[in-house]
PDB file of C-alpha atoms in Angstrom:
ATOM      1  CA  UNK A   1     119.404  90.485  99.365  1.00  0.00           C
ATOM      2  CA  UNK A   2     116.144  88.920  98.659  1.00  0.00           C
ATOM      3  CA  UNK A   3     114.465  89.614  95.504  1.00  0.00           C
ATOM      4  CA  UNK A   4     111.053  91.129  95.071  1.00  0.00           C
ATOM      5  CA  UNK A   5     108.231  89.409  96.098  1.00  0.00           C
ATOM      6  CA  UNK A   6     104.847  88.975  95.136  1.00  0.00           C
ATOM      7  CA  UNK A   7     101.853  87.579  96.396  1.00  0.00           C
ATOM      8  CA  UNK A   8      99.299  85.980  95.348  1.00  0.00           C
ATOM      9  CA  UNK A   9     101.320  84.158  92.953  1.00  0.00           C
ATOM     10  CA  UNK A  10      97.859  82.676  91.359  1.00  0.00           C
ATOM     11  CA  UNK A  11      94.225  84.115  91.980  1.00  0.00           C
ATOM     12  CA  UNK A  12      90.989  83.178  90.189  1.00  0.00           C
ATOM     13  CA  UNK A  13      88.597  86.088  89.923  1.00  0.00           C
ATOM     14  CA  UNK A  14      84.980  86.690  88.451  1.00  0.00           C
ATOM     15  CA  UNK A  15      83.984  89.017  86.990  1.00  0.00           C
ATOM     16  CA  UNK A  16      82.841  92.124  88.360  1.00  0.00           C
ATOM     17  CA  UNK A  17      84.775  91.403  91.154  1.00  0.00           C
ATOM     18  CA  UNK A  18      87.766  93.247  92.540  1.00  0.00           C
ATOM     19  CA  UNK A  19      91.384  92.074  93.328  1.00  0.00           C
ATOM     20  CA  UNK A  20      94.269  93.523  95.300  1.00  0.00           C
ATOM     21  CA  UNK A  21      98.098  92.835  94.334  1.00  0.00           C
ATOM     22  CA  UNK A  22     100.906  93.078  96.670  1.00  0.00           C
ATOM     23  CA  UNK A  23     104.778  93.807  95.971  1.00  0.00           C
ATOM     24  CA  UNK A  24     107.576  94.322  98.330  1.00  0.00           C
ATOM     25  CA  UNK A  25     110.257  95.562  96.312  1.00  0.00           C
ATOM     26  CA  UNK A  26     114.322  94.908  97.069  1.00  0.00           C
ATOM     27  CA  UNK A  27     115.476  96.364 100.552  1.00  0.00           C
ATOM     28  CA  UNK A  28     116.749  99.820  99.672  1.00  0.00           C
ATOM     29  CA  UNK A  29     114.778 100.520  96.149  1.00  0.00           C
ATOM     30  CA  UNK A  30     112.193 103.189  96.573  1.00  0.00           C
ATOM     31  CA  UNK A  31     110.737 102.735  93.624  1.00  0.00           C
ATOM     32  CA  UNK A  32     108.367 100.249  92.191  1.00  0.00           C
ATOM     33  CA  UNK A  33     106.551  99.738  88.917  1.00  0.00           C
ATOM     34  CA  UNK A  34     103.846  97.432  88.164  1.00  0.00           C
ATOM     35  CA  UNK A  35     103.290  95.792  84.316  1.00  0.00           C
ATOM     36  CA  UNK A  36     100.840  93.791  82.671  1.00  0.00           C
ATOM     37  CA  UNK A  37     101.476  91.267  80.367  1.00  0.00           C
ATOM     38  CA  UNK A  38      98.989  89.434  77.956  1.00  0.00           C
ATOM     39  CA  UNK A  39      99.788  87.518  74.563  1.00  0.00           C
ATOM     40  CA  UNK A  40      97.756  90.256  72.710  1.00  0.00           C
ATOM     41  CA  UNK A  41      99.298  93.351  74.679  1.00  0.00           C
ATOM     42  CA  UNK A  42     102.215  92.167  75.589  1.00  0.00           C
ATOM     43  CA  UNK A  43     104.282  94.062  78.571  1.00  0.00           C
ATOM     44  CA  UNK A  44     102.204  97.159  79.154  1.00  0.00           C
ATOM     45  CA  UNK A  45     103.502  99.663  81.827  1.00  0.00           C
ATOM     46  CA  UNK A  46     100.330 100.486  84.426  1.00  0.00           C
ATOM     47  CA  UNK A  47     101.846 102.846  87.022  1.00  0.00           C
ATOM     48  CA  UNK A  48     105.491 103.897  88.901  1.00  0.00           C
ATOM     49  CA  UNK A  49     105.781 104.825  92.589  1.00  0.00           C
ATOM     50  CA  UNK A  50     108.588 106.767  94.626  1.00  0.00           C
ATOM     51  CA  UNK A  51     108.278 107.355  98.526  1.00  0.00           C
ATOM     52  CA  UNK A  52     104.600 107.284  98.364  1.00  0.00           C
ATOM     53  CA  UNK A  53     103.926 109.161  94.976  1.00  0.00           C
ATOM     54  CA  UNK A  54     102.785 108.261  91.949  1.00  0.00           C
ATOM     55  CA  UNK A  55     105.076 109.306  89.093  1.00  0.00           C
ATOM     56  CA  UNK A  56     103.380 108.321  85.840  1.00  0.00           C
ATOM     57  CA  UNK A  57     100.683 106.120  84.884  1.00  0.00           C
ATOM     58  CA  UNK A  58     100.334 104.055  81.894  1.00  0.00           C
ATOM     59  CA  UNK A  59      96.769 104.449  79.581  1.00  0.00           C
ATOM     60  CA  UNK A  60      94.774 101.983  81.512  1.00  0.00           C
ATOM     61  CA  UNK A  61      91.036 103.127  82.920  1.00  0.00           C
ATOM     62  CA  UNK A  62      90.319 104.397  86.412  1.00  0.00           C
ATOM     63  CA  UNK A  63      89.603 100.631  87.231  1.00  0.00           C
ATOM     64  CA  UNK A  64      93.175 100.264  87.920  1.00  0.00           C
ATOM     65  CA  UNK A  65      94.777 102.263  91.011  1.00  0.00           C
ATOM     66  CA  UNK A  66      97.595 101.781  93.140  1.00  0.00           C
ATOM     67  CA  UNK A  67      99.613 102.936  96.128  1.00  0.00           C
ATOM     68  CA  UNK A  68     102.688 102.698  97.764  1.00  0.00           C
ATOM     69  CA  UNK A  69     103.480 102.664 101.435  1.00  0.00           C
ATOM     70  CA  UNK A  70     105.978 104.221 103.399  1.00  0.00           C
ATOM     71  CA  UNK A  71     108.126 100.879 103.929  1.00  0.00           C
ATOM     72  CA  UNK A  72     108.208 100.988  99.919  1.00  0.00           C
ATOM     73  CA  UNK A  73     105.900  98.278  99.557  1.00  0.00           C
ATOM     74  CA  UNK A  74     103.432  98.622  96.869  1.00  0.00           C
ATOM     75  CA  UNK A  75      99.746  97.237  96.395  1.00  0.00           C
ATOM     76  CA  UNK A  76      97.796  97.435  92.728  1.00  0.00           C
ATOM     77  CA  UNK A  77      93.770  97.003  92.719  1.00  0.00           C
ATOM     78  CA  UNK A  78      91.831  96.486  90.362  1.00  0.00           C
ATOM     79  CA  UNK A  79      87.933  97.120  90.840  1.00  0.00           C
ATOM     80  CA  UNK A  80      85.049  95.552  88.430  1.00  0.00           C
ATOM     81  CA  UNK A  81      86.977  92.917  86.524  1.00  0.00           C
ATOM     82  CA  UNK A  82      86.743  91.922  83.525  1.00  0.00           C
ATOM     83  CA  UNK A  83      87.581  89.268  81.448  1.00  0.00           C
ATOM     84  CA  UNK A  84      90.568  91.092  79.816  1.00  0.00           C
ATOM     85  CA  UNK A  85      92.296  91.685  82.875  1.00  0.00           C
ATOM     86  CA  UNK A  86      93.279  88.414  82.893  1.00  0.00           C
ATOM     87  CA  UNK A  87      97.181  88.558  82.903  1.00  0.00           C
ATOM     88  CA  UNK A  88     100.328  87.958  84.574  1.00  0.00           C
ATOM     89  CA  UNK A  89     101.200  91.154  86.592  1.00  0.00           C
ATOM     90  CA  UNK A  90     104.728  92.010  87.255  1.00  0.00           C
ATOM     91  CA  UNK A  91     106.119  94.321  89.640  1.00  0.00           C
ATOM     92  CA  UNK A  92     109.792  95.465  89.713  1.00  0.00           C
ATOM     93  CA  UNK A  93     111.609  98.446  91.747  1.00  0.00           C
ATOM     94  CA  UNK A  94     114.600  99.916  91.577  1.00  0.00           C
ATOM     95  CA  UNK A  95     117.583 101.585  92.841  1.00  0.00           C
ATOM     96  CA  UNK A  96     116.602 105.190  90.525  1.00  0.00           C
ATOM     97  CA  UNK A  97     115.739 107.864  91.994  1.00  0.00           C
ATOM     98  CA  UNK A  98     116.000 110.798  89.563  1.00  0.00           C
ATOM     99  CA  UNK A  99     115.003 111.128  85.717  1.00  0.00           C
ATOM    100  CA  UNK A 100     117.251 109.160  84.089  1.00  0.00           C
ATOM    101  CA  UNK A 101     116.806 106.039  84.368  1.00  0.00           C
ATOM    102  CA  UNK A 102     120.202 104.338  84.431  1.00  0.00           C
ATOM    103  CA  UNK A 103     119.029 101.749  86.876  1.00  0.00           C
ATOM    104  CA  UNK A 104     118.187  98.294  85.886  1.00  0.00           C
ATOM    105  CA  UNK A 105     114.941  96.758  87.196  1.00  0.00           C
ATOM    106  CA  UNK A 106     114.512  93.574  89.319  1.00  0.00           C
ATOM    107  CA  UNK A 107     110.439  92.084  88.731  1.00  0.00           C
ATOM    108  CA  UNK A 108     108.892  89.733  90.675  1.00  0.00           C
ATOM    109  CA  UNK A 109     107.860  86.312  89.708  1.00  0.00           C
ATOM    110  CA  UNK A 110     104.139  87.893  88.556  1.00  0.00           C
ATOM    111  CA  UNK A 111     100.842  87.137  90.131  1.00  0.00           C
ATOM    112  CA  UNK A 112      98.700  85.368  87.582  1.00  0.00           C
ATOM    113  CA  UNK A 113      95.404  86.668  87.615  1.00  0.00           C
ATOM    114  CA  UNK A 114      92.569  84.503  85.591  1.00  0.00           C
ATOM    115  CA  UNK A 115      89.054  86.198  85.267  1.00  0.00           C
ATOM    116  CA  UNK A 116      86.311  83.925  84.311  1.00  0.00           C
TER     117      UNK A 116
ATOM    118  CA  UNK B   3     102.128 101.447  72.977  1.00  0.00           C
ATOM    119  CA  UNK B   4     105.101  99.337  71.922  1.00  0.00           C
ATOM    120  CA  UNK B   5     108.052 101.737  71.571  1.00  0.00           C
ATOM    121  CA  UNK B   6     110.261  98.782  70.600  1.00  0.00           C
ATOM    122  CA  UNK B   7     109.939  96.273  68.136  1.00  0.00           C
ATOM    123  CA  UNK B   8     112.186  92.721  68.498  1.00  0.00           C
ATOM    124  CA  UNK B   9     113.316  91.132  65.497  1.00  0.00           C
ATOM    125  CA  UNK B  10     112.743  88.513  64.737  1.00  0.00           C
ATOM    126  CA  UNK B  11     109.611  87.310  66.695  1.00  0.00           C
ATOM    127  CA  UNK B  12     111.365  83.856  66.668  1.00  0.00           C
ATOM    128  CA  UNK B  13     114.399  81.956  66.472  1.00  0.00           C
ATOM    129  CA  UNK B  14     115.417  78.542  66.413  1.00  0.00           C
ATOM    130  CA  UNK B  15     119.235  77.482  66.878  1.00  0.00           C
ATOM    131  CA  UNK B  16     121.458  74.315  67.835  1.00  0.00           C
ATOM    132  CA  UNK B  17     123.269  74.224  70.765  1.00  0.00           C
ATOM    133  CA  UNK B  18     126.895  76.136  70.529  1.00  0.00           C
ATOM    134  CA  UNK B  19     125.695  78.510  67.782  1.00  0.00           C
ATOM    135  CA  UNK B  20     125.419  82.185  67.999  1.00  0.00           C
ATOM    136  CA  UNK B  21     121.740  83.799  68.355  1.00  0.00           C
ATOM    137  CA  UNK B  22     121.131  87.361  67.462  1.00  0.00           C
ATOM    138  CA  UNK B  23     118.199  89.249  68.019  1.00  0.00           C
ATOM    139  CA  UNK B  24     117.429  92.998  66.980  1.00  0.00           C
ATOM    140  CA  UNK B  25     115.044  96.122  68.973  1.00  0.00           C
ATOM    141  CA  UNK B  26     114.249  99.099  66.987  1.00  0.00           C
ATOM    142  CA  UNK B  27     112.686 101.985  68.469  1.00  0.00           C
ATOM    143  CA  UNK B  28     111.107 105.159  67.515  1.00  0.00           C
ATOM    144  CA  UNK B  29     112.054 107.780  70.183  1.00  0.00           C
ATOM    145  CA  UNK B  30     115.367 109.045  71.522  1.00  0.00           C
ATOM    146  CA  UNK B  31     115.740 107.354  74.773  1.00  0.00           C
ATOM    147  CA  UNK B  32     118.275 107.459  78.233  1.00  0.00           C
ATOM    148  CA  UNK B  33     119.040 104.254  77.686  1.00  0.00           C
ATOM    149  CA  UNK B  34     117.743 100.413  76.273  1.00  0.00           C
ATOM    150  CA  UNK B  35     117.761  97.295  78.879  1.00  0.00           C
ATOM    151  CA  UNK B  36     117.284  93.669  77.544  1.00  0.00           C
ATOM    152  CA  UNK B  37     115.358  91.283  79.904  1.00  0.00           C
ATOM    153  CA  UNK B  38     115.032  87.293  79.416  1.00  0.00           C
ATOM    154  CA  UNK B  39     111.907  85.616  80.419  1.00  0.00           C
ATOM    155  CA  UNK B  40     111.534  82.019  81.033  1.00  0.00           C
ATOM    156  CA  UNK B  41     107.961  80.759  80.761  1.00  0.00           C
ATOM    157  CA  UNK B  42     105.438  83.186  81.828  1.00  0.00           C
ATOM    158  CA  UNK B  43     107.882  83.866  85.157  1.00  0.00           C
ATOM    159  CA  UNK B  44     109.231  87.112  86.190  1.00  0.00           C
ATOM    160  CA  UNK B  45     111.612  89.182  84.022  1.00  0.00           C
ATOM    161  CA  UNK B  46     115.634  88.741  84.567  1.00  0.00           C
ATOM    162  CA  UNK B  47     117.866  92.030  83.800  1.00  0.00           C
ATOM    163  CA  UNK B  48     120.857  91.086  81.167  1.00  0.00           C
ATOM    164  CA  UNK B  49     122.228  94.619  80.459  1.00  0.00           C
ATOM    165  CA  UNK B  50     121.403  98.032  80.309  1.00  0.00           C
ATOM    166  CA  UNK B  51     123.186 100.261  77.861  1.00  0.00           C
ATOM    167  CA  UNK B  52     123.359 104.109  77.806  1.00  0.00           C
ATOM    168  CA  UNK B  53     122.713 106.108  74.814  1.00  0.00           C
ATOM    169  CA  UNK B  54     126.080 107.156  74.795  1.00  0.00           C
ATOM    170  CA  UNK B  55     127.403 103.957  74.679  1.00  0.00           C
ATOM    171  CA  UNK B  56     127.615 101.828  71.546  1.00  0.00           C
ATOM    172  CA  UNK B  57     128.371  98.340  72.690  1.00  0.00           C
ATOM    173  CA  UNK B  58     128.440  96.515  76.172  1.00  0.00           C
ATOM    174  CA  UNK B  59     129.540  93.144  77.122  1.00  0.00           C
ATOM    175  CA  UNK B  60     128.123  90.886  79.548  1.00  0.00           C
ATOM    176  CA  UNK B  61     129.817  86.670  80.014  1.00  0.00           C
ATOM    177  CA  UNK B  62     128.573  85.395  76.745  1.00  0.00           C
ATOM    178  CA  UNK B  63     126.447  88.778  75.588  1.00  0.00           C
ATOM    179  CA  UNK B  64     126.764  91.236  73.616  1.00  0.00           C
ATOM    180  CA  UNK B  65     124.952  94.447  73.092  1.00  0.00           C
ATOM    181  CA  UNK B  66     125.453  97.214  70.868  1.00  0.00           C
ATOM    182  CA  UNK B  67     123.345 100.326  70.205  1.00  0.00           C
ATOM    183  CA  UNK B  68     123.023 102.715  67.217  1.00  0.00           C
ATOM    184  CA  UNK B  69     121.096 105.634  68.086  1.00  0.00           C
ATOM    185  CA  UNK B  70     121.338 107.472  64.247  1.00  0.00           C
ATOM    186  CA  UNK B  71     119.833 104.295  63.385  1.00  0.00           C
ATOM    187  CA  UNK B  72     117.030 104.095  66.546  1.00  0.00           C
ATOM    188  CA  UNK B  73     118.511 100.211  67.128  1.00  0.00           C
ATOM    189  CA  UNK B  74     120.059  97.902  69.587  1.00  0.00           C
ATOM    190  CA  UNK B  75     120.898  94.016  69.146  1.00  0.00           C
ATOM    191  CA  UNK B  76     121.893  91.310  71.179  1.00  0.00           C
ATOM    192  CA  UNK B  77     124.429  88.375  70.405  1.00  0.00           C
ATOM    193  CA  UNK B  78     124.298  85.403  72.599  1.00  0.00           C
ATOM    194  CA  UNK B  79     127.722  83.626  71.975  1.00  0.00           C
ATOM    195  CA  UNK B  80     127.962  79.472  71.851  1.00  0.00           C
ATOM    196  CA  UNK B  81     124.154  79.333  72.796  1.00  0.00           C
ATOM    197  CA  UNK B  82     122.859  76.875  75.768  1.00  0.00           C
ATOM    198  CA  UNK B  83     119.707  74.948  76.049  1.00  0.00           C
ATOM    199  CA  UNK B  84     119.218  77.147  78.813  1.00  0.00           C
ATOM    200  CA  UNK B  85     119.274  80.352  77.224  1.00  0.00           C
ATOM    201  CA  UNK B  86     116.045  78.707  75.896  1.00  0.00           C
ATOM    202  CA  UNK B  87     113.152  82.042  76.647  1.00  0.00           C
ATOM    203  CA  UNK B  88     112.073  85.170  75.426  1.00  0.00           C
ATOM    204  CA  UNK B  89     113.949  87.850  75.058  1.00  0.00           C
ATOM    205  CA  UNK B  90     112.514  91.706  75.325  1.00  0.00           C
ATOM    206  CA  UNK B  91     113.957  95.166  74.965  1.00  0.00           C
ATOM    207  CA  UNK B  92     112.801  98.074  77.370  1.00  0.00           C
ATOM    208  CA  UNK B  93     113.463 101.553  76.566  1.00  0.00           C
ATOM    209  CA  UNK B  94     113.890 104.192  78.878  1.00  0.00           C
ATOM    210  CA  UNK B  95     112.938 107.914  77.970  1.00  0.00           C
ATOM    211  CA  UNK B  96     113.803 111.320  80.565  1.00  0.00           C
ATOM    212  CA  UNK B  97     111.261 111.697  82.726  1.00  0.00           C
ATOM    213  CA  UNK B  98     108.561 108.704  81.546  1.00  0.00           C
ATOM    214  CA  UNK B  99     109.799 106.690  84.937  1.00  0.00           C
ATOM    215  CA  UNK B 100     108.936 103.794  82.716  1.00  0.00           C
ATOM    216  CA  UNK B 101     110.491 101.195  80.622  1.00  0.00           C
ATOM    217  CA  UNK B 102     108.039 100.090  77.342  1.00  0.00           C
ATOM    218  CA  UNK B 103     108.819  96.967  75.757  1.00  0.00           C
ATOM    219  CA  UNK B 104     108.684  95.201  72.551  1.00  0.00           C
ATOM    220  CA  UNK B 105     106.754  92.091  72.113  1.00  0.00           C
ATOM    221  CA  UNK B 106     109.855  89.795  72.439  1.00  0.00           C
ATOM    222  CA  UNK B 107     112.178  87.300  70.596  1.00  0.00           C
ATOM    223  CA  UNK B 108     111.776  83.926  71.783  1.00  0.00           C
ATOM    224  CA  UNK B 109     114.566  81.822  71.516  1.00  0.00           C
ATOM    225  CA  UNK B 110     114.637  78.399  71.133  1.00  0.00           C
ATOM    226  CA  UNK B 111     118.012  76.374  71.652  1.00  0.00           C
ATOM    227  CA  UNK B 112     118.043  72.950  70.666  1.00  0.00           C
ATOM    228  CA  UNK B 113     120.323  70.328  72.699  1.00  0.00           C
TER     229      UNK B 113
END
């Protein structure tokens, strides 16, 4: 199977600007979660999806939305950058459906967003 | 917010020794999932363990849980240069549909 994918891998951003991420998770997993990581922060969940619907969202500001399609594939924007948002930003799905959780995630190589 | 904490922050070793590293967390949780990360690139799944297990094997790992002590460590037999990255602890709660992570051990394994 091929893993999850990504894209961009690497974007350059100003400020004030606004960026759209793009995941396609594992054939099969419905849902997909989306992290930031920073050397301050470190990995901070930002939002899960499952057939279409948002499931929990980490404490981040409005600036930072998502969606999910109905192919599973999953797109993160975030609106008004700023120079904290630079980060690497991971996306993973999953095989888990219910509550539980006994499901191991798969993340994608990150896309590395720099804000200047 | 960090739920777990890795200990310690970093570790040095020689080739063909043993590295342990230790995740302490505050809630009660479904289960606890170690991940190694090489470089800034994604995260790789090593093994997820339930909270009613208390110790899982994986090739060369080890994991064992206490949940009356809120901790979980992982042994990394006869070491490799490759095992060389950082090593994180996700725990998963009922119903949070998330895993939060500790700040990560990184390893260093010296040829």
């Amino acid at each position: 199977k091929a893993g999850v994918t990504q894209t961009p891998r690497y974007l350059i951003k100003t400020r004030g600007q606004q960026v759209t991420l793009s995941c396609s998770p594992i054939s099969g997993h419905r849902s997909v979660s989306w992290y930031q990581q920073t050397p301050g922060q470190g990995l901070q969940f930002l939002f899960e999806y499952f057939s279409e619907t948002q499931r929990n969202k980490g404490n981040f500001p409005g600036r930072f939305s998502g969606r999910q399609f109905s192919n599973s594939r999953s797109e993160m924007n975030v609106s008004t950058l700023e120079l904290g948002d630079s980060a690497l930003y991971l996306c993973a799905s999953s095989a888990q459906q219910g509550t539980a959780g006994n499901y191991e995630q798969y993340f994608g190589p990150g896309t590395r967003l720099t804000v200047t | 917010s960090q739920q777990g904490e890795e200990d310690p922050q970093a570790l040095s070793i020689q080739e063909g020794e043993n590295a342990t590293m230790n995740c302490s967390y505050k809630t009660s949780i479904n289960n606890l999932q170690w991940y190694r990360q090489n470089s800034g690139r994604g995260l790789v799944h090593l093994i997820l363990i339930r909270s009613n297990e208390r110790e899982k094997h994986s090739g060369r790992l080890r994991v064992t849980l206490d949940t009356s002590k809120k901790s979980s460590s992982l042994l990394i037999t006869a070491s490799r240069a490759a095992d060389t990255a950082s090593y994180f602890c996700g725990t998963w709660t009922a119903g949070s549909y998330q895993l939060t992570f500790g700040k990560g051990t990184k390893l260093s394994v010296i040829p």
